[in-house]
Each structure stands twice: as structure tokens, then as C-alpha cells.
Short mmCIF file of C-alpha atoms in Angstrom, two decimals:
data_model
loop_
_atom_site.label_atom_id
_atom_site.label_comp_id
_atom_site.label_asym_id
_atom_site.label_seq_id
_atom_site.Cartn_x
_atom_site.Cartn_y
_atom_site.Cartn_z
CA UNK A 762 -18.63 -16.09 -10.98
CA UNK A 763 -17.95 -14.08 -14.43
CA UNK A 764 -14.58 -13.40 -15.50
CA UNK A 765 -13.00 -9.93 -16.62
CA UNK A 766 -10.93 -10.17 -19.68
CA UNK A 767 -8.87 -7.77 -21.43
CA UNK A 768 -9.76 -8.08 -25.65
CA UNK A 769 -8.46 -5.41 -28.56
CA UNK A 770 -7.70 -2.98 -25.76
CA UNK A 771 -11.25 -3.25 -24.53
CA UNK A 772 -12.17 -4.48 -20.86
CA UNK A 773 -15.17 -7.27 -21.17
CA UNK A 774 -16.92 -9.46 -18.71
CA UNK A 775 -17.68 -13.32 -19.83
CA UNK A 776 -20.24 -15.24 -18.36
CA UNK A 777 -19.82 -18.92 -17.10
CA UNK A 778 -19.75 -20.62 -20.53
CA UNK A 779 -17.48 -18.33 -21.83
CA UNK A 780 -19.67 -16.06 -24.06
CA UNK A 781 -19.64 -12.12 -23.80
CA UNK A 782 -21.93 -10.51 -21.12
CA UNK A 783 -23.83 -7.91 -22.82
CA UNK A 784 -24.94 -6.27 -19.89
CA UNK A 785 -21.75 -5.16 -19.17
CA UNK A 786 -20.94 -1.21 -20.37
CA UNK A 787 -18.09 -1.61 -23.34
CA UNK A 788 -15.11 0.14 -21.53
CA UNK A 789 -11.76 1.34 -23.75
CA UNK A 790 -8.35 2.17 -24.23
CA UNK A 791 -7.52 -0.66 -21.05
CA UNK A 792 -3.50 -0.70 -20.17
CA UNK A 793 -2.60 -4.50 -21.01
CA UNK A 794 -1.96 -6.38 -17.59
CA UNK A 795 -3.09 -2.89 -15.57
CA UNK A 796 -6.40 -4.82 -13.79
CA UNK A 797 -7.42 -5.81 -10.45
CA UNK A 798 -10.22 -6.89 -8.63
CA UNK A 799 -10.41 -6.20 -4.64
CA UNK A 800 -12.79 -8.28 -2.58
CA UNK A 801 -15.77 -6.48 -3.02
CA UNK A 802 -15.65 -7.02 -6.67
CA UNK A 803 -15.18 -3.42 -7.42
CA UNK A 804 -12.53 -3.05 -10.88
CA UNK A 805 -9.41 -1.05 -10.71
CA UNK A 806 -7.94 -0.62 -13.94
CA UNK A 807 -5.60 1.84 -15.88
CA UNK A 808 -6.10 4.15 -18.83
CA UNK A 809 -3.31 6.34 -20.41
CA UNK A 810 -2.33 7.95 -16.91
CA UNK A 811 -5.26 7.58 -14.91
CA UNK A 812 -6.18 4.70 -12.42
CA UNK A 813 -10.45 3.92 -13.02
CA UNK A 814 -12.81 2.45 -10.68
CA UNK A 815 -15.41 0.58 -12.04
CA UNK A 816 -18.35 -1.20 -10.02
CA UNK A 817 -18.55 -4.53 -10.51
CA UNK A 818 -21.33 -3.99 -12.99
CA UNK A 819 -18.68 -2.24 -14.88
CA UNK A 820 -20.20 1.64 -14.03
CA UNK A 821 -17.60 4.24 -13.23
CA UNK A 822 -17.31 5.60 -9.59
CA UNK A 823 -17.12 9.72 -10.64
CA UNK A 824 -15.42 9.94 -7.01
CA UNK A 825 -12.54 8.10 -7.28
CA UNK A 826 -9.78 10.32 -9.22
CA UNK A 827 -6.05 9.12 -9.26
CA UNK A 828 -3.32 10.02 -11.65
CA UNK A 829 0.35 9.92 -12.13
CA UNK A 830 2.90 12.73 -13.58
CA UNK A 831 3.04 13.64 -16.87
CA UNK A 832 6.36 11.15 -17.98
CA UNK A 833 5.12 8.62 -15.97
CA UNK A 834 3.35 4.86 -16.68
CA UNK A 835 1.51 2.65 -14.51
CA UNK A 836 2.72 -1.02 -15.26
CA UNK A 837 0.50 -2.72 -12.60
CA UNK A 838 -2.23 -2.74 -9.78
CA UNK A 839 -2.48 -5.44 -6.76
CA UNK A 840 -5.81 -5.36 -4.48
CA UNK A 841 -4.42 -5.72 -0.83
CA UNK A 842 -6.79 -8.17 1.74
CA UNK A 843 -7.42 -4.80 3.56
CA UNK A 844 -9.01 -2.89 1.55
CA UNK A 845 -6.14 -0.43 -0.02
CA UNK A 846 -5.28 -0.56 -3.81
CA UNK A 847 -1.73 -0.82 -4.39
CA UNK A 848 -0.51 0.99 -8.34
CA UNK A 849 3.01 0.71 -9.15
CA UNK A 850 5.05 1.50 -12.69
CA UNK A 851 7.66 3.96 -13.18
CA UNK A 852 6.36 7.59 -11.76
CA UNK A 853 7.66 9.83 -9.64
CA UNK A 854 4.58 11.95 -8.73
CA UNK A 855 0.75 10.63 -7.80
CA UNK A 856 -2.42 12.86 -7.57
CA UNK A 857 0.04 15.89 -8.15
CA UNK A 858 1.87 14.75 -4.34
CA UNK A 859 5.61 13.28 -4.38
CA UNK A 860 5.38 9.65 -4.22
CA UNK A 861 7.72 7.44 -6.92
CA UNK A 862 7.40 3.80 -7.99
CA UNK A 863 4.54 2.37 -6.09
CA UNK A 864 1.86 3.66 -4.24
CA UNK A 865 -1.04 2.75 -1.87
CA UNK A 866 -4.21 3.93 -2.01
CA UNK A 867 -7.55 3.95 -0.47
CA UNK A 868 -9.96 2.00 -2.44
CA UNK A 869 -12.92 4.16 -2.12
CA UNK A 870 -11.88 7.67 -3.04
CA UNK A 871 -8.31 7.12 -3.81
CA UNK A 872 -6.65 8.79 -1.84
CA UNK A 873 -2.69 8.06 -1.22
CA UNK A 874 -2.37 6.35 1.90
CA UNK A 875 0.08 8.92 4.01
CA UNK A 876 1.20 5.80 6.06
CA UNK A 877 3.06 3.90 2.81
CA UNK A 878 6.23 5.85 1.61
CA UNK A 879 8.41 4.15 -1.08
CA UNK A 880 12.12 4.91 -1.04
CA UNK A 881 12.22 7.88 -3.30
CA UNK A 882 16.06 7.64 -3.74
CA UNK A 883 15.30 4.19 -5.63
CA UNK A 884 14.99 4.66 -9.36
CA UNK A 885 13.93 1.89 -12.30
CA UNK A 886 10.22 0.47 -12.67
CA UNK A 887 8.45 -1.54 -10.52
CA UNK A 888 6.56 -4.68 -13.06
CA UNK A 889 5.43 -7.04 -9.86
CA UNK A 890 4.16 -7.32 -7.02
CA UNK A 891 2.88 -9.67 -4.15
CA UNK A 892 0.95 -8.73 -0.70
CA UNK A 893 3.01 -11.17 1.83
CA UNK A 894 0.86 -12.66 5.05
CA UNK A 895 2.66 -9.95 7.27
CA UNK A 896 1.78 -7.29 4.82
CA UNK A 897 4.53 -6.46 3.60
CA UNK A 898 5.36 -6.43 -0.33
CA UNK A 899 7.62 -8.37 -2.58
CA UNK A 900 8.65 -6.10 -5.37
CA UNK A 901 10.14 -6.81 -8.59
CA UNK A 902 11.35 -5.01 -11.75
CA UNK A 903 14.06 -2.53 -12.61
CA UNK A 904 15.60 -1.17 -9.69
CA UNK A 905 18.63 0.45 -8.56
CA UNK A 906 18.44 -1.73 -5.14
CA UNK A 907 22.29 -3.00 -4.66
CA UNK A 908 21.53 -6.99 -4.48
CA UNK A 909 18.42 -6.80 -7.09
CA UNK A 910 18.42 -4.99 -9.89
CA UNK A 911 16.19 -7.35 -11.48
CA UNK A 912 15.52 -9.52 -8.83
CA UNK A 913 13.16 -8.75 -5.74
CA UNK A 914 13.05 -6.63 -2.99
CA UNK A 915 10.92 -6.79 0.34
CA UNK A 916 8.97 -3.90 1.41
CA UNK A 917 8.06 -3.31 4.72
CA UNK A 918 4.28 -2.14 5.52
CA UNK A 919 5.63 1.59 5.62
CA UNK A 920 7.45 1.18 2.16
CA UNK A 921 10.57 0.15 3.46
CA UNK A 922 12.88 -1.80 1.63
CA UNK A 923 14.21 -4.00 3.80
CA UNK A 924 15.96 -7.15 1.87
CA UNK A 925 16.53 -8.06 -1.62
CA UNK A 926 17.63 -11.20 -3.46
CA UNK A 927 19.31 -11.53 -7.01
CA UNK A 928 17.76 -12.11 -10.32
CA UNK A 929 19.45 -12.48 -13.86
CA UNK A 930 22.18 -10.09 -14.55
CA UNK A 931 21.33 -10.05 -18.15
CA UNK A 932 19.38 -6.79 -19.85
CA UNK A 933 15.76 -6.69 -20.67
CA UNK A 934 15.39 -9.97 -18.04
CA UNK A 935 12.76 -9.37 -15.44
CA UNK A 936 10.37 -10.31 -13.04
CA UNK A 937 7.26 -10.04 -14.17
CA UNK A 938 4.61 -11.78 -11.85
CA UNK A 939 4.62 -13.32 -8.64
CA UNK A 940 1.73 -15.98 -8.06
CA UNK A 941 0.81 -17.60 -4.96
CA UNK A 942 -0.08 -21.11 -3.86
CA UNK A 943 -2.39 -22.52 -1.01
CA UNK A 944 0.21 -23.95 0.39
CA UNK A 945 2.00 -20.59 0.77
CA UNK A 946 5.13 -21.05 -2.22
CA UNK A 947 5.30 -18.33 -4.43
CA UNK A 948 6.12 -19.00 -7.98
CA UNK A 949 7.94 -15.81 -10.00
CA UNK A 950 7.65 -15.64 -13.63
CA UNK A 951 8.62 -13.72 -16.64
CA UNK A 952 11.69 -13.45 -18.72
CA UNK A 953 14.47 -14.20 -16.93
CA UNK A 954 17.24 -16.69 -17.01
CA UNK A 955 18.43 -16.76 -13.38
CA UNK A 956 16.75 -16.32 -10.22
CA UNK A 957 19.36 -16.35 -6.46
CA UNK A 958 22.03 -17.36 -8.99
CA UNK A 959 20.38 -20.23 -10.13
CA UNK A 960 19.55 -20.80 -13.92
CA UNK A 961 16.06 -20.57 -14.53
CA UNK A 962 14.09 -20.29 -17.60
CA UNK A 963 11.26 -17.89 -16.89
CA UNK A 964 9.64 -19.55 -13.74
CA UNK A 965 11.07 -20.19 -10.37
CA UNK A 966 9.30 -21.49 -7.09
CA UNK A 967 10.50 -19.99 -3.67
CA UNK A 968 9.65 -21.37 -0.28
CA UNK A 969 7.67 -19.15 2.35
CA UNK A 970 11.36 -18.44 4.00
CA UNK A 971 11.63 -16.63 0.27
CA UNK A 972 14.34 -19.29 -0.20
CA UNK A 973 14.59 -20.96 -3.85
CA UNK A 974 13.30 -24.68 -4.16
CA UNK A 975 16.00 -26.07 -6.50
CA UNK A 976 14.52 -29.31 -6.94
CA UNK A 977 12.23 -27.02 -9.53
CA UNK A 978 13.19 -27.22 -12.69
CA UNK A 979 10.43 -26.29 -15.44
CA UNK A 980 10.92 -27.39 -18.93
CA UNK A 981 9.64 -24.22 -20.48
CA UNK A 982 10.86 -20.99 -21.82
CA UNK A 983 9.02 -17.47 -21.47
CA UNK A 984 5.84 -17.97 -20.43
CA UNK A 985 2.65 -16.12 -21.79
CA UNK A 986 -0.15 -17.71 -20.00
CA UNK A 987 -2.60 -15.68 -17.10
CA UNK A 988 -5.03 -16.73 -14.50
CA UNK A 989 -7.13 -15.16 -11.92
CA UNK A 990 -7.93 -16.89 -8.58
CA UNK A 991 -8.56 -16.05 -4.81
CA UNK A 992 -10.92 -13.39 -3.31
CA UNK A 993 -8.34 -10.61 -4.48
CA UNK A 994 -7.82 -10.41 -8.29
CA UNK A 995 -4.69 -11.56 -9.79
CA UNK A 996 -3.10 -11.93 -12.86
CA UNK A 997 0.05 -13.66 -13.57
CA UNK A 998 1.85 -15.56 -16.73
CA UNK A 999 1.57 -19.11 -14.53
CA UNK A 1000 -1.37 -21.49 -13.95
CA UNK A 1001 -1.92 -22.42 -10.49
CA UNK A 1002 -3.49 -25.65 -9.80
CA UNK A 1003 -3.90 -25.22 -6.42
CA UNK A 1004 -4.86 -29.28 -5.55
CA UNK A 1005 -1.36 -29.63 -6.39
CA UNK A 1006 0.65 -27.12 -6.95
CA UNK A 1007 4.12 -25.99 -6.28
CA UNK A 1008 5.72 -29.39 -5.09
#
């Protein structure tokens, strides 16, 4: 298929051998990282305040209207296998109704789902996230979660917190992406130094029991790279090599 790219701030399609579809409408003023893709190929991404459906010939659905408050940021979006649209950052209102940190939505209109309530004592941002088998999220960023400040926390299916696990304890050290395997490891990745108070320099693999596989040890230091993969759109600073990957 074609790939979506982020370039200067604009949102472009490529074509197989890399050159610029010109069929596709020039869209601008793209949040860096703020993209998705569900599995119908529809494109989520977001623009000052605002979350933007696109078709997947890049035209703008005029029904779909989502926003957050005034001091607020979006920092991410994560298609979910069942059709919702997940938008998470550092907000404490969404489409004018109470709702803080992350948010589920329904892809078509967006609409917030009433069924998924984050914690709204919890403060911080939210800069990752992963959609688990069971459905239920594993959450990373800045968070005032006793256990995982900068670590990660898992959410149930409602938007309960419900465990958490330690990340570095040093400032301006987060989580940044989470990125899935085949064979169901989950690598995190951004700028930390520790992950379950092990040193780790940017990248650690956990098992599917969420525990950490210390026989990983990258050689590498803050990493900058990004891929896409899987029927749900992705993006993450790791390569997955999924023949292979994550020992």
C-alpha cells in the first residue's frame, strides 16, 4: 500500500517507490507524531486543538468534530482493533464534556465513548499508548500515578488504572512509544535511562506478563527512528522486524 508521512508540517501520501502522490489533497499545520490510521484506512490526525478525519483519499469528513479545552494539547492518537479512536495529551476537557488525559472516541462521528472514563484525579500528560489483547491500555508519560511517574500504567477497558510499573526517576525522561511484536513482546522507547529499575538507554523489551526481559541490552542511546506496520496505524521511534524480532 502507500504510506502517510508527515514533511514541513504538511501530511503527504508516497506511493510504492517512494515518490509523492499527487493525487492526494496537500493537508497543513499536522501536530508532529499526532497520526493514525484505523483499519478502514480512514486518517485521524491533529491540528492546533482539533482531532481531523480524513478519508483515505485524504478528503475531510465535515461530520466528524472533536476538540479539546482551550490550555490543552493532544500529544497522540492510537486506532483501537474495534473501531474506536483513542486521543490522549494533556487536557482536561473534550468536545466541551469533562474528560482529562485520554479519551475514546467513536470513529465515525466522534463522539466520546460514555463507557471509557480516565481517572480525573490523575494529573501529568499522557505521550504513549498501546491497545493490549484484552483491551485494555498501557499508558505512559507524566503522571502523578504512585509507582510510575514516568513509567507505565495499565488501564482497564473502563479507564481504570489498575497497575503501574517504574520508569527512570530522572526529569524530562519518558516513555515515549510502545511497539509491538508478532510474537506478542512489547518494546518501549524514548528517552529514558531506566525502565522496572533496570538501566536502560532509551529502549526496553517486556514480556507479555509486562515483565522486563533483562537479557536485552541495546547498544544505542535516544532513538529517533519511526515505522508503521499492522492493520492499525502505528508510529513508534523503533523498527520492528517482525521475522525476528524481540528475542
Amino acid at each position: 500500500g502507500k504510506i502517510i508521512v508527515r514533511r514541513n508540517g504538511t501530511l503527504v501520501r508516497l506511493n510504492t517507490d517512494g515518490s509523492i502522490d499527487n493525487t492526494f489533497p496537500t493537508v497543513q499545520n499536522v501536530t508532529p507524531t499526532s497520526i493514525a490510521i484505523d483499519a478502514g484506512d480512514a486518517i485521524y490526525y491533529a491540528r492546533n486543538k482539533q482531532l481531523i478525519k480524513l478519508s483515505a483519499d485524504g478528503v475531510q469528513d465535515p461530520n466528524f468534530e472533536s476538540h479539546v479545552n482551550a490550555q490543552g494539547f493532544i500529544s497522540g492518537i492510537q486506532a483501537a482493533p474495534d473501531g474506536g479512536i483513542f486521543v490522549f495529551g494533556n487536557f482536561s476537557s473534550f468536545n466541551d464534556v469533562d474528560r482529562s488525559r485520554i479519551v475514546k472516541l467513536d470513529s465515525e462521528n466522534g463522539v466520546l465513548d460514555p463507557n471509557f472514563v480516565f481517572d480525573p484525579t490523575v494529573s501529568g500528560v499522557i505521550r504513549a499508548v498501546l491497545v493490549m489483547p484484552d483491551n485494555s491500555l498501557m499508558v505512559a508519560g507524566e503522571l502523578n500515578i504512585a509507582g510510575a511517574s514516568r513509567g507505565f500504567t495499565i488501564v482497564g477497558p473502563a479507564g481504570t488504572p489498575t497497575s503501574s510499573a517504574a520508569g527512570s526517576s530522572s526529569a524530562y525522561e519518558y516513555i515515549l512509544s510502545f511497539s509491538q511484536a508478532d510474537n506478542g513482546k512489547i518494546f518501549a522507547s524514548g528517552t529514558f535511562s531506566a525502565l522496572q529499575s533496570e538501566p536502560l538507554p532509551a529502549i526496553g523489551l517486556l514480556n507479555e506478563d509486562l515483565s522486563l526481559v533483562t537479557s536485552f541490552k541495546p547498544q544505542v542511546s535516544r532513538l529517533t527512528l519511526y515505522y508503521q506496520s499492522g492493520s492499525v496505524g502505528r508510529c513508534g521511534p523503533v523498527f520492528i522486524d517482525n521475522a525476528g524480532s524481540g528475542g
